[in-house]
Each structure stands twice: as C-alpha cells, then as structure tokens.
MMTF fields as JSON, N, C-alpha, C and O atoms, coordinates in Angstrom:
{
  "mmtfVersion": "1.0.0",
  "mmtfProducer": "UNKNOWN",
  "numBonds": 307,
  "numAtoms": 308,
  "numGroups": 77,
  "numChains": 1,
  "numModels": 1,
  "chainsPerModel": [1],
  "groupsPerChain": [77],
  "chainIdList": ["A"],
  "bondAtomList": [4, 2, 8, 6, 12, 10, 16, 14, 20, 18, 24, 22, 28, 26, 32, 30, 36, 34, 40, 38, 44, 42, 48, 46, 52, 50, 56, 54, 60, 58, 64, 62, 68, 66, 72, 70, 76, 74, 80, 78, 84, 82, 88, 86, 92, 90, 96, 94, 100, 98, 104, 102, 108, 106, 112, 110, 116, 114, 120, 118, 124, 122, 128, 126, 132, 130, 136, 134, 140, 138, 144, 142, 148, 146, 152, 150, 156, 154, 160, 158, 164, 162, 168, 166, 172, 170, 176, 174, 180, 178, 184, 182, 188, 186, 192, 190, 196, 194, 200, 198, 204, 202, 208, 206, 212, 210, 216, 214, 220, 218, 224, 222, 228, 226, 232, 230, 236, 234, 240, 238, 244, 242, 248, 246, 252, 250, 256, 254, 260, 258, 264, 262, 268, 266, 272, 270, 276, 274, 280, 278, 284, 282, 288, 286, 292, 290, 296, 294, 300, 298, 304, 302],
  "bondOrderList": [1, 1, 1, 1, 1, 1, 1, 1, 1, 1, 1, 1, 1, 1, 1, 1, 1, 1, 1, 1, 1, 1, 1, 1, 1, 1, 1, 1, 1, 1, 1, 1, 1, 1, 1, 1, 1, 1, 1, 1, 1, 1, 1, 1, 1, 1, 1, 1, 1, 1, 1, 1, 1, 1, 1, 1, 1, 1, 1, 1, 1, 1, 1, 1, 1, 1, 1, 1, 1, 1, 1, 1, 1, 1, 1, 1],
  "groupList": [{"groupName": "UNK", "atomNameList": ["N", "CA", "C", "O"], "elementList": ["N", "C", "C", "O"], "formalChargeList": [0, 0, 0, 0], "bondAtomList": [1, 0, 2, 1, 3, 2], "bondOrderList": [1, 1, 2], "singleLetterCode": "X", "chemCompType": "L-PEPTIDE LINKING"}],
  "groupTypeList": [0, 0, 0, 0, 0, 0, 0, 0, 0, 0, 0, 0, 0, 0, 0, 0, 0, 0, 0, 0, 0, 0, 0, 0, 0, 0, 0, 0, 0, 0, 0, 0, 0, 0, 0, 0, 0, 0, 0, 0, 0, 0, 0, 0, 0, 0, 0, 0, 0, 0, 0, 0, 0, 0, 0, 0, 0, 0, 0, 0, 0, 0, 0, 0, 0, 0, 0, 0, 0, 0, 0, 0, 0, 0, 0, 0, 0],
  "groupIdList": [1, 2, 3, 4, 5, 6, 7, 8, 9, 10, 11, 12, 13, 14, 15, 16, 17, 18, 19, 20, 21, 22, 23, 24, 25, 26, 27, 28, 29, 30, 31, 32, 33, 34, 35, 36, 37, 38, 39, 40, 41, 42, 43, 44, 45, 46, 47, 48, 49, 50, 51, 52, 53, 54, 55, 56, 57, 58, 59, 60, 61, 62, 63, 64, 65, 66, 67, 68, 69, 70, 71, 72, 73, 74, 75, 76, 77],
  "secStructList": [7, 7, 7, 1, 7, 7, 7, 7, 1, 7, 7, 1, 1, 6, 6, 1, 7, 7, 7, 7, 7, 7, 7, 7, 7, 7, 7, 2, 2, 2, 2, 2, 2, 2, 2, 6, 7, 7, 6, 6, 2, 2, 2, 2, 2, 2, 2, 2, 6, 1, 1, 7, 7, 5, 7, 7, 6, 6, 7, 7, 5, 7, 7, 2, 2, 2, 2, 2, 2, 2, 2, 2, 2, 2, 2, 2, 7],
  "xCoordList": [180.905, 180.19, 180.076, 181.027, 179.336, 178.445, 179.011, 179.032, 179.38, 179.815, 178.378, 178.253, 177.594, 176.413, 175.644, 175.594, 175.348, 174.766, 173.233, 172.713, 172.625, 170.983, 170.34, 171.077, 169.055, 168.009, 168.032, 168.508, 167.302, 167.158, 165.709, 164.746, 165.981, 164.683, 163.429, 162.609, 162.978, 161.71, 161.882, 162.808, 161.226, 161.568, 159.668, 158.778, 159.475, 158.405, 157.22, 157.6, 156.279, 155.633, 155.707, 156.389, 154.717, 154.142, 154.003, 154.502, 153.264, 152.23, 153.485, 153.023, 154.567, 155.573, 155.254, 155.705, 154.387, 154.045, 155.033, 155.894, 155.386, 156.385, 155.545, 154.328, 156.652, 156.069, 156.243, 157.421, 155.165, 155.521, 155.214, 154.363, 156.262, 156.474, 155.509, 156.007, 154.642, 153.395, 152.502, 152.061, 152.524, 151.423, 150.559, 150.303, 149.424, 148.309, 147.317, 147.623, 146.07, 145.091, 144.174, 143.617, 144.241, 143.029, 141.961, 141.829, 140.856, 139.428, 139.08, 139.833, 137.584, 137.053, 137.41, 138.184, 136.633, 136.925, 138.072, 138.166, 139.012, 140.371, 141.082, 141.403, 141.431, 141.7, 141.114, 141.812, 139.814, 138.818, 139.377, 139.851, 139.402, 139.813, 141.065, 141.064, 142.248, 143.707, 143.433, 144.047, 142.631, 142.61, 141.763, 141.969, 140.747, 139.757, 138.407, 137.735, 138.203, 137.48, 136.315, 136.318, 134.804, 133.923, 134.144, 134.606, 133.822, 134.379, 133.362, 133.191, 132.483, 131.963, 132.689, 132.393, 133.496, 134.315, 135.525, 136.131, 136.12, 136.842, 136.959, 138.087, 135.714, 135.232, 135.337, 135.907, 134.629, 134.453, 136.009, 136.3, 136.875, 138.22, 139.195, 140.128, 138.475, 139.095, 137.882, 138.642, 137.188, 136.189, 136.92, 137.105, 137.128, 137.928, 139.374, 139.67, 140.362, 141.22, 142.467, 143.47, 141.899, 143.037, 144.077, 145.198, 142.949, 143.556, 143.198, 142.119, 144.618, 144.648, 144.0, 144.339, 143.404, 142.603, 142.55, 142.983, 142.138, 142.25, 140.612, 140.392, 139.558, 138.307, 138.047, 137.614, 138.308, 137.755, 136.556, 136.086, 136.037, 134.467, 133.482, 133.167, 133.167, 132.215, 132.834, 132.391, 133.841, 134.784, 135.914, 136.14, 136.683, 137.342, 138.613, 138.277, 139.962, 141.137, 141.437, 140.994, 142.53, 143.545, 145.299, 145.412, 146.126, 147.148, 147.342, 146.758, 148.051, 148.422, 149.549, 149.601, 150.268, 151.522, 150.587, 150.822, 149.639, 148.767, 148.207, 148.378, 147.644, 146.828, 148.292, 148.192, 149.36, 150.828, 150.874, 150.931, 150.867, 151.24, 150.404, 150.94, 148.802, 147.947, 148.138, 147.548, 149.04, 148.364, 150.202, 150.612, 150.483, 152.021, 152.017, 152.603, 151.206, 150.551, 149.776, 149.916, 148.992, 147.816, 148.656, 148.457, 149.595, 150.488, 151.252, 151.298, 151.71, 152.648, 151.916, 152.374, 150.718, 150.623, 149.788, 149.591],
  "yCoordList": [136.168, 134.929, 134.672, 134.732, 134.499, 134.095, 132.744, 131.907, 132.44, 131.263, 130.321, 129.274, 131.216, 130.897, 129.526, 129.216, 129.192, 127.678, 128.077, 128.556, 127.511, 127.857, 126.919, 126.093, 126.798, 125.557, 125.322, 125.901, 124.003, 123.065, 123.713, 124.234, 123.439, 124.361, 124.15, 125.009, 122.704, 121.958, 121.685, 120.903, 122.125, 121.5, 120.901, 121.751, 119.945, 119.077, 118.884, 118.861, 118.792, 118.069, 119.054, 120.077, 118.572, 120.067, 120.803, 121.79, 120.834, 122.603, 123.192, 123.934, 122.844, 123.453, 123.426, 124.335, 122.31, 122.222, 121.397, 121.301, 120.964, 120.101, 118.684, 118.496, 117.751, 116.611, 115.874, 115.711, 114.997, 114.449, 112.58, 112.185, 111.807, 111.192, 109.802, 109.185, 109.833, 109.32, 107.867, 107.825, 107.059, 105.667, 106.165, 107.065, 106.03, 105.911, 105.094, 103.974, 105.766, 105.551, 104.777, 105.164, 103.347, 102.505, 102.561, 102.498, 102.759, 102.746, 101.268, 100.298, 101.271, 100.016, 98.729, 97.772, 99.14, 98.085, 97.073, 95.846, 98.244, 97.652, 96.805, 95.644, 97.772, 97.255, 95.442, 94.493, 95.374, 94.416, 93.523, 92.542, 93.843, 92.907, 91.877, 90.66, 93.024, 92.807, 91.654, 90.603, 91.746, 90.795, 89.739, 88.694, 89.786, 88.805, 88.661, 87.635, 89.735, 90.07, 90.601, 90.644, 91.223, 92.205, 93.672, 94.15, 94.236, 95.844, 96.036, 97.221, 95.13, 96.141, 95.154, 95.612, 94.023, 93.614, 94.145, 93.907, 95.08, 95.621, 96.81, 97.284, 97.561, 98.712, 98.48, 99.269, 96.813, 96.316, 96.491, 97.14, 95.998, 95.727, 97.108, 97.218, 98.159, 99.457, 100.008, 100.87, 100.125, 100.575, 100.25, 100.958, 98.642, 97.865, 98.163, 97.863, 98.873, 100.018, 98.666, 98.547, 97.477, 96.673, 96.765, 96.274, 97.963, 98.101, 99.695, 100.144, 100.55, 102.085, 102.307, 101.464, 103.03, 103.835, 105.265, 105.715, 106.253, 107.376, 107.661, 107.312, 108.397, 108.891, 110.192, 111.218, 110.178, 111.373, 111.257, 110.517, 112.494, 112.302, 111.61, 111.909, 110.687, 109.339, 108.277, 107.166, 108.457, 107.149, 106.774, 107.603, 105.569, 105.071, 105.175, 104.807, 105.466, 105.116, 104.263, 103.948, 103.816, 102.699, 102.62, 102.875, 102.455, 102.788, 100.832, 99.973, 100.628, 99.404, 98.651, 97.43, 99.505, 99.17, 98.601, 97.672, 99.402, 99.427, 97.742, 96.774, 97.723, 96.387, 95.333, 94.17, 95.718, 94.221, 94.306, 93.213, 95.449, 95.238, 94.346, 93.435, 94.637, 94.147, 92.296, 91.533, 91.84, 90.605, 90.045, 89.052, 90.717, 90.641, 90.058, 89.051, 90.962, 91.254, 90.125, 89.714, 89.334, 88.761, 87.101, 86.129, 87.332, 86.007, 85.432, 84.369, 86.5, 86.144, 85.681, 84.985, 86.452, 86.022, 84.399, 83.842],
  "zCoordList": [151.436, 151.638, 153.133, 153.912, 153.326, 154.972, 155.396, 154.494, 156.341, 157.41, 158.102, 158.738, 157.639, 158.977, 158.136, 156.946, 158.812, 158.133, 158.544, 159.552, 156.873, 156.723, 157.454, 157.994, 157.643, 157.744, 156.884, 155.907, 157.03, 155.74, 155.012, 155.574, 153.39, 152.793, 152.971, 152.645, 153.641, 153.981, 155.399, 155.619, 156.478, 157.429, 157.919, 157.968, 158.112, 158.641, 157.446, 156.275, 157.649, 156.316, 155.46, 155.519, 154.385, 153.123, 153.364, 152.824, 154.3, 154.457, 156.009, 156.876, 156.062, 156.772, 158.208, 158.904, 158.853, 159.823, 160.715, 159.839, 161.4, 161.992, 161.824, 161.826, 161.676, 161.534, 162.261, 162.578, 162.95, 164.355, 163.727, 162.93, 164.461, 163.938, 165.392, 166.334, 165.076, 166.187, 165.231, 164.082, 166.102, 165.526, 165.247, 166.047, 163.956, 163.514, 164.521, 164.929, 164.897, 166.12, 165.059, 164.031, 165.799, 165.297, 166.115, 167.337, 164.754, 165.484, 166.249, 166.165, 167.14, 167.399, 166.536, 166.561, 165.941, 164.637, 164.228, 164.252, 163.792, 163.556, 164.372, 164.119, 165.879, 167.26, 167.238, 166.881, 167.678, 167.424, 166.888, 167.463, 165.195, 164.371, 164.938, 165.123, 165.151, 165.486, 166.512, 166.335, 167.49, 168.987, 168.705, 169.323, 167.811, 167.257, 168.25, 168.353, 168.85, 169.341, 168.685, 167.454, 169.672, 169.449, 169.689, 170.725, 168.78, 169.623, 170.46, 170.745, 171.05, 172.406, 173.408, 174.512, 173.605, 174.275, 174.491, 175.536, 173.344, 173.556, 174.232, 174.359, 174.83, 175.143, 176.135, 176.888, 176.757, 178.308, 178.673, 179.678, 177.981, 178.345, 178.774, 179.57, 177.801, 178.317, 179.428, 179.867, 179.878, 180.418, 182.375, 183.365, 181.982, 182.851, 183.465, 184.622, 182.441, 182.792, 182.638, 183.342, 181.169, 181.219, 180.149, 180.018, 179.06, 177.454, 177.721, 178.106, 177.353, 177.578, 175.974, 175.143, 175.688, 174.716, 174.698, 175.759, 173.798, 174.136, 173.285, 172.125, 174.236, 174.03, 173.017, 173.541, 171.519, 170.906, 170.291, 169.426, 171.179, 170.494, 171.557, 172.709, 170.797, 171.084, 170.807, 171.098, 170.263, 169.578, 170.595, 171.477, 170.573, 170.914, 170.203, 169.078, 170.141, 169.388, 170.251, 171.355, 169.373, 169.966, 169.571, 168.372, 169.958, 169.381, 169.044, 169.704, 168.176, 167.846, 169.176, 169.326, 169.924, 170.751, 172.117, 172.89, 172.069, 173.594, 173.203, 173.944, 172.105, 172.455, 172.256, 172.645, 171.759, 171.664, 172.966, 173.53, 173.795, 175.12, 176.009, 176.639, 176.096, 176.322, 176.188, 176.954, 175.106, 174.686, 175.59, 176.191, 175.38, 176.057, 177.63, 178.028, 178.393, 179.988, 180.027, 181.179, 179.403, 179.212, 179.27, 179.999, 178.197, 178.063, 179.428, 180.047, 179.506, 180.353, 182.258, 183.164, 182.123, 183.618, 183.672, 184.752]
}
C-alpha cells in the first residue's frame, strides 16, 4: 500500500477545467439599471475614466464591485 496521497478525483469545474472563482460581468444594461441611470450615461462615465469597465467586442462589461466602488468615491467626496 502506497503512502503517497492522490488528488482529489474532480479538481475545477465539469469539463476538468480549473475553476476560477471571478464576479459575473454585467452588461450596459444591468450596470445602468444597478445606478439608475441611462446606459449611454454610463458609457460617458467610463469614457470619462470615473467607472473602470472592461471593452469586449463592441460591448461594455462591468463588474458589480467597480460600480459599489464608484458610488462609494462619489459619496464620500
């Protein structure tokens, strides 16, 4: 009998890929919604370099933390 200790039989999602454990990217829209805004105000606002976004495509993401931070920065000054 072997000493050596196995991996575990699943390691990262289904398809055995590693699973990275990362916020779900909200579109315009959503973002938008969240701030009660327009999403082309919200575009001005990243365009402006005041709300970080990340550009795939033609589209806009948004992470949910970026715009708490945003409203955080916004409050406070």
């Amino acid at each position: 009998m072997s000493t050596e200790k196995k991996p575990p039989a699943t390691v990262g999602g289904p398809n055995g890929h590693p699973q990275l454990d990362r916020e779900p990217l909200l579109d315009s829209y959503q973002a938008a919604a969240i701030l009660k805004v327009h999403p082309r105000t919200l575009q001005r606002l990243v365009h402006r370099g005041e709300i970080t976004a990340v550009h795939v495509g033609k589209l806009w993401r948004f992470r949910a933390s970026a715009l708490t931070a945003w409203i955080d920065r916004d409050m406070a000054s």
